[in-house]
Coordinates of C-alpha atoms in Angstrom, one line a residue:
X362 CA 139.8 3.5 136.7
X363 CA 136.4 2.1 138.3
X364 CA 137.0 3.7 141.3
X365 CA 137.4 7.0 139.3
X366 CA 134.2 6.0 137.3
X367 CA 132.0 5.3 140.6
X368 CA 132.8 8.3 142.3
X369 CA 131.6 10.8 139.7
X370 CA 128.6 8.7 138.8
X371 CA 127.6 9.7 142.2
X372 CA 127.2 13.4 140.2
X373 CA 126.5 12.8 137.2
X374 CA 123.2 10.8 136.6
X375 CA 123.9 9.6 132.7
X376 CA 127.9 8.1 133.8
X377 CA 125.9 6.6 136.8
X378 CA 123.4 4.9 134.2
X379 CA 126.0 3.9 131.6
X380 CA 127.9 1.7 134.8
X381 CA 124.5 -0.1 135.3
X382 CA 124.2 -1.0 132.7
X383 CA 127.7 -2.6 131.7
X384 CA 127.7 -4.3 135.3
X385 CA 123.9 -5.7 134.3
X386 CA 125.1 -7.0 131.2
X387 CA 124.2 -10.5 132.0
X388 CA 126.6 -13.6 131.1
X389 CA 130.1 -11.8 130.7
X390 CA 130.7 -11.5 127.3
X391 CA 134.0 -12.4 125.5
X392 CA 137.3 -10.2 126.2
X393 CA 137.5 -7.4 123.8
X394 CA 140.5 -8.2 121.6
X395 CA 142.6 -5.1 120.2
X396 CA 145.4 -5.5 117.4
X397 CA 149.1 -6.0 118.9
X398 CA 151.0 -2.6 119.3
X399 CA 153.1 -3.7 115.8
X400 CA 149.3 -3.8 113.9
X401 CA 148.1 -0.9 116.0
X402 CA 149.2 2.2 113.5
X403 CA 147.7 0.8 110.3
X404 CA 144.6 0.3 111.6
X405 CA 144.5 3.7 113.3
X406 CA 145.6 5.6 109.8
X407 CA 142.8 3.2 108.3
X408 CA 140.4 5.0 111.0
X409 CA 141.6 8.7 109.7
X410 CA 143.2 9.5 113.4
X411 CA 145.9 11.9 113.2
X412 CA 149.6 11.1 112.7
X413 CA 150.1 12.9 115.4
X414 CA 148.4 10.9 118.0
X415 CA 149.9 7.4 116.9
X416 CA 153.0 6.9 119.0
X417 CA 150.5 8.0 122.4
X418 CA 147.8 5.5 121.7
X419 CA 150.2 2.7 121.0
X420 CA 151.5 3.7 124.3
X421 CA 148.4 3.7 125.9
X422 CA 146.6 0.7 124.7
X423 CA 149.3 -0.9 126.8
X424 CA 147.6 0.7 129.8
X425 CA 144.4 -0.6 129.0
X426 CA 145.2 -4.1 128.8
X427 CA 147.3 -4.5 131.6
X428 CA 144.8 -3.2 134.3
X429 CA 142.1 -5.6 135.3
X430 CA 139.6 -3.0 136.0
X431 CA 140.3 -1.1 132.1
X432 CA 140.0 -4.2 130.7
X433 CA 136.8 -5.3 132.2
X434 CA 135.4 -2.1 131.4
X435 CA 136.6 -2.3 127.4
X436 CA 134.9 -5.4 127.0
X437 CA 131.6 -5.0 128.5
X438 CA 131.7 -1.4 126.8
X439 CA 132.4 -3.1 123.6
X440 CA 129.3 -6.1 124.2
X441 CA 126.8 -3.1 125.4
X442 CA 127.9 -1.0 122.3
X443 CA 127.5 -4.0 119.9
X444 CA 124.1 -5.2 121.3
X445 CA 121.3 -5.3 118.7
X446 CA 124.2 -4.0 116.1
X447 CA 122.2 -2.4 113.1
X448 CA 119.1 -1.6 114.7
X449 CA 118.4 2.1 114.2
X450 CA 118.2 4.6 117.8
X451 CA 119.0 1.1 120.0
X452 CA 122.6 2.3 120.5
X453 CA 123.4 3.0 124.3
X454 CA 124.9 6.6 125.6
X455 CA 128.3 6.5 126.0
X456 CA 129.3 9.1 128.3
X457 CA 132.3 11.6 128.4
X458 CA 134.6 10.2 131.1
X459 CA 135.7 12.3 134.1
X460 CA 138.6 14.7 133.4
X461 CA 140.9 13.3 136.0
X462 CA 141.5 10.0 133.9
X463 CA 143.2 11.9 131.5
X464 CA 144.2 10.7 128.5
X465 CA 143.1 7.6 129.6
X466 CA 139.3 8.7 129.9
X467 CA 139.3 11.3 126.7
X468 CA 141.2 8.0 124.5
X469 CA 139.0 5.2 126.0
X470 CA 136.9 5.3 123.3
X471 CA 139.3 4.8 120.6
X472 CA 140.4 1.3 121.9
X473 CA 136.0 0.6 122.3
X474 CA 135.7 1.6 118.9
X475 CA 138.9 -0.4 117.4
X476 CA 137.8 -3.3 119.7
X477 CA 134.5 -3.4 118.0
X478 CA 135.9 -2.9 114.6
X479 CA 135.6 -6.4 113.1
X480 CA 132.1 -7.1 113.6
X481 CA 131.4 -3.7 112.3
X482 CA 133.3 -4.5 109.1
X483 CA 131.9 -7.8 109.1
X484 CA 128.0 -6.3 109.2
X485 CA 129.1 -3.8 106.2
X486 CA 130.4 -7.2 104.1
X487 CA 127.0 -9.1 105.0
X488 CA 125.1 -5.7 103.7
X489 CA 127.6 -5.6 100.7
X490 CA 128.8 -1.8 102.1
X491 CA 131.4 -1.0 99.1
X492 CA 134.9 -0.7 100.6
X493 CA 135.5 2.7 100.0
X494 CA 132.1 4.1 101.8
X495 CA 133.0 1.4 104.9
X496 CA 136.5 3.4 105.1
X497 CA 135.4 6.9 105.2
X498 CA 132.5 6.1 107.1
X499 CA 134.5 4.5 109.9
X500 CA 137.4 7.6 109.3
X501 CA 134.7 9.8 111.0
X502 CA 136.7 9.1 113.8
X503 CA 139.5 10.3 113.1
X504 CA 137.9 13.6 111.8
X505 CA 136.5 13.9 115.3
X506 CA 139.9 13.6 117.1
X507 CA 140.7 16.2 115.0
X508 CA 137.7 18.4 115.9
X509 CA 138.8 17.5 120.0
X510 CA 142.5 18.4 119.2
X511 CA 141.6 22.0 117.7
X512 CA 139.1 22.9 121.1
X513 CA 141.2 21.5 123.6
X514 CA 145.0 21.2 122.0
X515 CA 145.0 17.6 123.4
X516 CA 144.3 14.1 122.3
X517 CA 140.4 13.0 122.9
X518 CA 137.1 11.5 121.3
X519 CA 134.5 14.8 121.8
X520 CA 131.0 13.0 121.8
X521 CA 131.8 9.5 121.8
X522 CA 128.1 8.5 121.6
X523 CA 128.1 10.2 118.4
X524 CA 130.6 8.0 116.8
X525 CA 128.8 5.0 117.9
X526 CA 126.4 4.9 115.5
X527 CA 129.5 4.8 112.7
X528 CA 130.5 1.3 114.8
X529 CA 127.1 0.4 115.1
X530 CA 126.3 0.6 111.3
X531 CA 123.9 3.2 111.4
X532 CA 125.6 6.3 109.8
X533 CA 127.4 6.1 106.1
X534 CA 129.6 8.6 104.6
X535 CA 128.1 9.2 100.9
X536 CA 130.1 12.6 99.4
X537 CA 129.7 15.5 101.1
X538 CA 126.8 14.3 103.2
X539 CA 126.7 11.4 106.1
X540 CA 123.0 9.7 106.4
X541 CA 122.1 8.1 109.6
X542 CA 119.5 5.2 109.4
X543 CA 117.0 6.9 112.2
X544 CA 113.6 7.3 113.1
X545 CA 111.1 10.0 113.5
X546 CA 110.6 11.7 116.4
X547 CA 107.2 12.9 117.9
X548 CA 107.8 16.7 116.5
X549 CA 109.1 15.9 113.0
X550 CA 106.7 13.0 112.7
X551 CA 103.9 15.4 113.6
X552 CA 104.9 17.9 110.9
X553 CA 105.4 15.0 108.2
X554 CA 102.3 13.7 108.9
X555 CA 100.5 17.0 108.5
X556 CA 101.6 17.1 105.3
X557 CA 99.9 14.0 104.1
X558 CA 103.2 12.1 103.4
X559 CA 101.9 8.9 105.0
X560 CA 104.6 8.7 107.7
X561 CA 104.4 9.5 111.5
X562 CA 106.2 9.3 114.8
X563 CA 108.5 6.1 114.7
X564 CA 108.3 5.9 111.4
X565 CA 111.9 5.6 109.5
X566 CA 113.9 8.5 108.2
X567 CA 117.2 9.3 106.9
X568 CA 119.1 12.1 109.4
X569 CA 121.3 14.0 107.3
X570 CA 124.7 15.0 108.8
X571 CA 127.0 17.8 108.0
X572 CA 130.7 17.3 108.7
X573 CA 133.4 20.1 109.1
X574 CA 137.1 19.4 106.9
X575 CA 135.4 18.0 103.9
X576 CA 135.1 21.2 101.9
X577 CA 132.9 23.4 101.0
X578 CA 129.1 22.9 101.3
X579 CA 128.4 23.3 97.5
X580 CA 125.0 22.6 96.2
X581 CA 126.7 20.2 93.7
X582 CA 128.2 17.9 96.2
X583 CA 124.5 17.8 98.2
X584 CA 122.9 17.0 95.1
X585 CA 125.5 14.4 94.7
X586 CA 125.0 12.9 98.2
X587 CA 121.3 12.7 97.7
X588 CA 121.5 11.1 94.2
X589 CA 123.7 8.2 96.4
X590 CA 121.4 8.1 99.3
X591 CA 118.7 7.2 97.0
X592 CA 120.7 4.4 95.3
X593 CA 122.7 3.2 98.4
X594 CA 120.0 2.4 100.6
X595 CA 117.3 1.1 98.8
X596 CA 120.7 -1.9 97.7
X597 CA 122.2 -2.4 100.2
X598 CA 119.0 -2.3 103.3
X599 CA 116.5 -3.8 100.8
X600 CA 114.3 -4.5 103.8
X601 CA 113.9 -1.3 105.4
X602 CA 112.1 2.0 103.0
X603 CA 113.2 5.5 103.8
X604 CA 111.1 7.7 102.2
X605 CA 112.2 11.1 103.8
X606 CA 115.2 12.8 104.7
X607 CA 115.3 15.0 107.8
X608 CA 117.5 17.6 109.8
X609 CA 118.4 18.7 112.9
X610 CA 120.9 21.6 112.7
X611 CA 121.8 25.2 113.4
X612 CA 122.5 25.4 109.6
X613 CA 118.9 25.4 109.4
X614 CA 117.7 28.5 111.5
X615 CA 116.3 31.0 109.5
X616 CA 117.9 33.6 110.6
X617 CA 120.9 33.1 109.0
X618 CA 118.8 34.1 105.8
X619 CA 119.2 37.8 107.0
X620 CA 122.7 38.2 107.2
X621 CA 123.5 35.5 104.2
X622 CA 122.9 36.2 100.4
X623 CA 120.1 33.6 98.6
X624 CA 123.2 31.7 96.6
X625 CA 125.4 31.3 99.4
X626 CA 126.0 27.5 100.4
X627 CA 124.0 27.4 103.4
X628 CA 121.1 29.2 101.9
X629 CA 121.0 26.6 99.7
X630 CA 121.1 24.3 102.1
X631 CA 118.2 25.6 103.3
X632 CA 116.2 26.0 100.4
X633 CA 116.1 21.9 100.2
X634 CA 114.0 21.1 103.3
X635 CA 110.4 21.9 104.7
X636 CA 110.9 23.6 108.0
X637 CA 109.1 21.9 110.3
X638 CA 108.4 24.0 113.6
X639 CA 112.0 25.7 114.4
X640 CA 111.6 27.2 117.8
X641 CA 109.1 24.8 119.2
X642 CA 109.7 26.2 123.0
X643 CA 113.2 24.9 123.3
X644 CA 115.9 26.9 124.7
X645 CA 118.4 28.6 122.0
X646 CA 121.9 26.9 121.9
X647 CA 125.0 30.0 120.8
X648 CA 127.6 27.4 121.8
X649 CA 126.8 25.1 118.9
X650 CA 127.0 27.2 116.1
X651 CA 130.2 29.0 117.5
X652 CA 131.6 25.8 118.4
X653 CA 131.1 24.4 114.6
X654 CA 132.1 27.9 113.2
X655 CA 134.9 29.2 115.6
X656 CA 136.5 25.8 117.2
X657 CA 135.6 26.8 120.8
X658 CA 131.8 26.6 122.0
X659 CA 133.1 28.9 125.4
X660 CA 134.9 31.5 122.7
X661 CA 133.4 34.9 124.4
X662 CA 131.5 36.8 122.1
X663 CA 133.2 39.9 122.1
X664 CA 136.2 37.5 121.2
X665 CA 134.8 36.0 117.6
X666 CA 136.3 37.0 114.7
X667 CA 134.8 38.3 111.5
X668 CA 136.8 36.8 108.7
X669 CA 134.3 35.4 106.6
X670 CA 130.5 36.0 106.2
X671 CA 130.0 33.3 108.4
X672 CA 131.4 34.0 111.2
X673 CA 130.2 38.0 110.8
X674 CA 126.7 36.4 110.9
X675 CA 127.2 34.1 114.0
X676 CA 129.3 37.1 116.0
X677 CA 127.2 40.2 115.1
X678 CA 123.3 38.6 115.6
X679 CA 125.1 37.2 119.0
X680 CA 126.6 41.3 119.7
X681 CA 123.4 42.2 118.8
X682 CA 121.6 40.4 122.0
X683 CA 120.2 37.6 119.3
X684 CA 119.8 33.8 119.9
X685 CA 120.8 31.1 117.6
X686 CA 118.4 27.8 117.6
X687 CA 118.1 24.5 115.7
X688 CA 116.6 24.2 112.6
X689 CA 114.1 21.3 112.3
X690 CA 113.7 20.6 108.0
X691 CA 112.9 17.5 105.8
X692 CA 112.6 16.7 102.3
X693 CA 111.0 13.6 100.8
X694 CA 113.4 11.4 98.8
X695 CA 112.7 9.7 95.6
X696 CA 112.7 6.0 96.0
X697 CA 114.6 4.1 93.1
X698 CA 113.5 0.5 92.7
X699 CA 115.7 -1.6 94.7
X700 CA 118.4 -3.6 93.7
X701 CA 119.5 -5.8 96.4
X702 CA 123.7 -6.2 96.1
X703 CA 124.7 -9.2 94.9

């Protein structure tokens, strides 16, 4: 496998960085454990991965530990991803791993993130994370095999580096909405600070996140997600103050106000948060909103369906020769008085 891994690092620039920086680890850090193959399935249904995939991962973690090379790289993965475990933006890229490891490459991650596993739940008891929110914060993963299954038809983790922050104790599941512990970046920071808030660039935030299978994007269930955001955080990180709540997301563009009416979903959506500068010079990104929409990021245009008033928006502004862009928005959020758990 580290043969495999070398080679394409020679191409890819972010793989090459990721191997320097497990091999500069320092002291070598102590073998990633995973459960035995009999302890295996409930903790993979615990994680939300499809029934599907069970059989094939208990198959495969046998691969894993029985090559040297796997098993070196699963526990300095798992030291480099638990390093500084809480802090917010200190989590390291995890790259996608070269196509011609197969299953082996698109699973890795699964066996990094079970590996990890009981420190994470171990940081969640010391902040007094209720059970249920540690569960279906953690299930994200499983909700993201899914999302790889329906592009690809296959077994795989899409954006590994995205479920890190679940295993690292940033990001919570609370409702309808996740809320990652973050930062401000220079452009939002800028904008907030315009507006007399009292924040700026590297200031903490809350980054809201939107994820797909969990219904319909009501304005009830936000309100509801917010209401919990403004209880959970203040109890159970007593230490840290988020005043603001920000956005990154196609959901935001405001275009989609000209083909969507004002009390549809994502309208409403919208109508919570102060656009910051959308456009700001960057390139427009189609692929994101028709992978979220359609399943398939490299679906051809002429190819999208029109089923819903969605997807007519996304297709026909594309037919039309428009550009879809991220929306950049934030709110300020209400801080309760906090009560530290008990």
């Amino acid at each position: 496998m580290l043969d495999v891994l070398r080679a394409a690092a020679e191409r890819d620039s972010v793989l090459a960085a990721w191997l320097r920086a497990l091999e500069d680890g320092g002291e070598p850090p102590a073998e990633a454990v995973l459960p035995d193959a009999d302890e295996l399935p409930d903790v993979l249904l615990d994680l939300g991965v499809p029934h599907e995939d069970i059989n094939a991962l208990v198959a495969l973690r046998g691969r894993v530990l029985d090559d040297p090379d796997t098993r070196w790289l699963l526990t300095r993965c798992v030291a480099l991803l638990l390093r500084d475990l809480g802090a917010p933006e200190q989590g390291p890229r995890l790259p996608v791993l070269p196509a011609e490891l197969g299953e082996l490459g698109s699973c890795f991650y699964v066996f990094v993130f079970i590996a990890a596993l009981p420190r994470v739940r171990a940081y969640h008891l010391r902040h007094g994370i209720p059970d249920d929110v540690s569960r279906r914060s953690l299930a994200d993963l499983g909700r993201h095999m899914a999302v790889y299954r329906r592009t690809h038809g296959s077994r795989g983790v899409p954006v590994p580096g995205w479920n890190a922050l679940h295993f690292r104790g940033e990001l919570y599941q609370l409702g309808r909405l996740q809320f990652q512990r973050s930062l401000l970046g220079e452009r939002m920071g800028a904008a907030i600070a315009a507006a007399g808030v009292g924040l700026g660039p590297g200031d903490p935030c809350l980054s809201v996140h939107v994820a797909d299978f969990r219904g319909p994007l009501s304005a009830a269930a936000c309100d509801l997600s917010v209401e919990l955001a403004r209880e959970f955080f203040p109890r159970h990180f007593p230490g840290e103050r988020y005043d603001v709540v920000v956005c990154h997301s196609w959901l935001l563009d405001p275009q989609l106000k000209r083909y969507l009416d004002a009390e549809s979903n994502i309208v409403r959506f919208q109508e919570r948060f102060r656009l910051a500068d959308t456009y700001g010079g960057e390139a427009p990104d189609d692929s994101v909103p028709v992978g979220f929409v359609f399943g398939d990021r490299l679906m051809p245009v002429e190819r999208l369906p029109r089923r819903t008033r969605v997807e007519r928006a996304i297709g026909d502004h594309l037919r039309g020769g428009g550009h879809w862009y991220a929306g950049h928005g934030w709110f300020p959020l209400e801080r309760p008085q906090a009560r530290p758990f008990p």
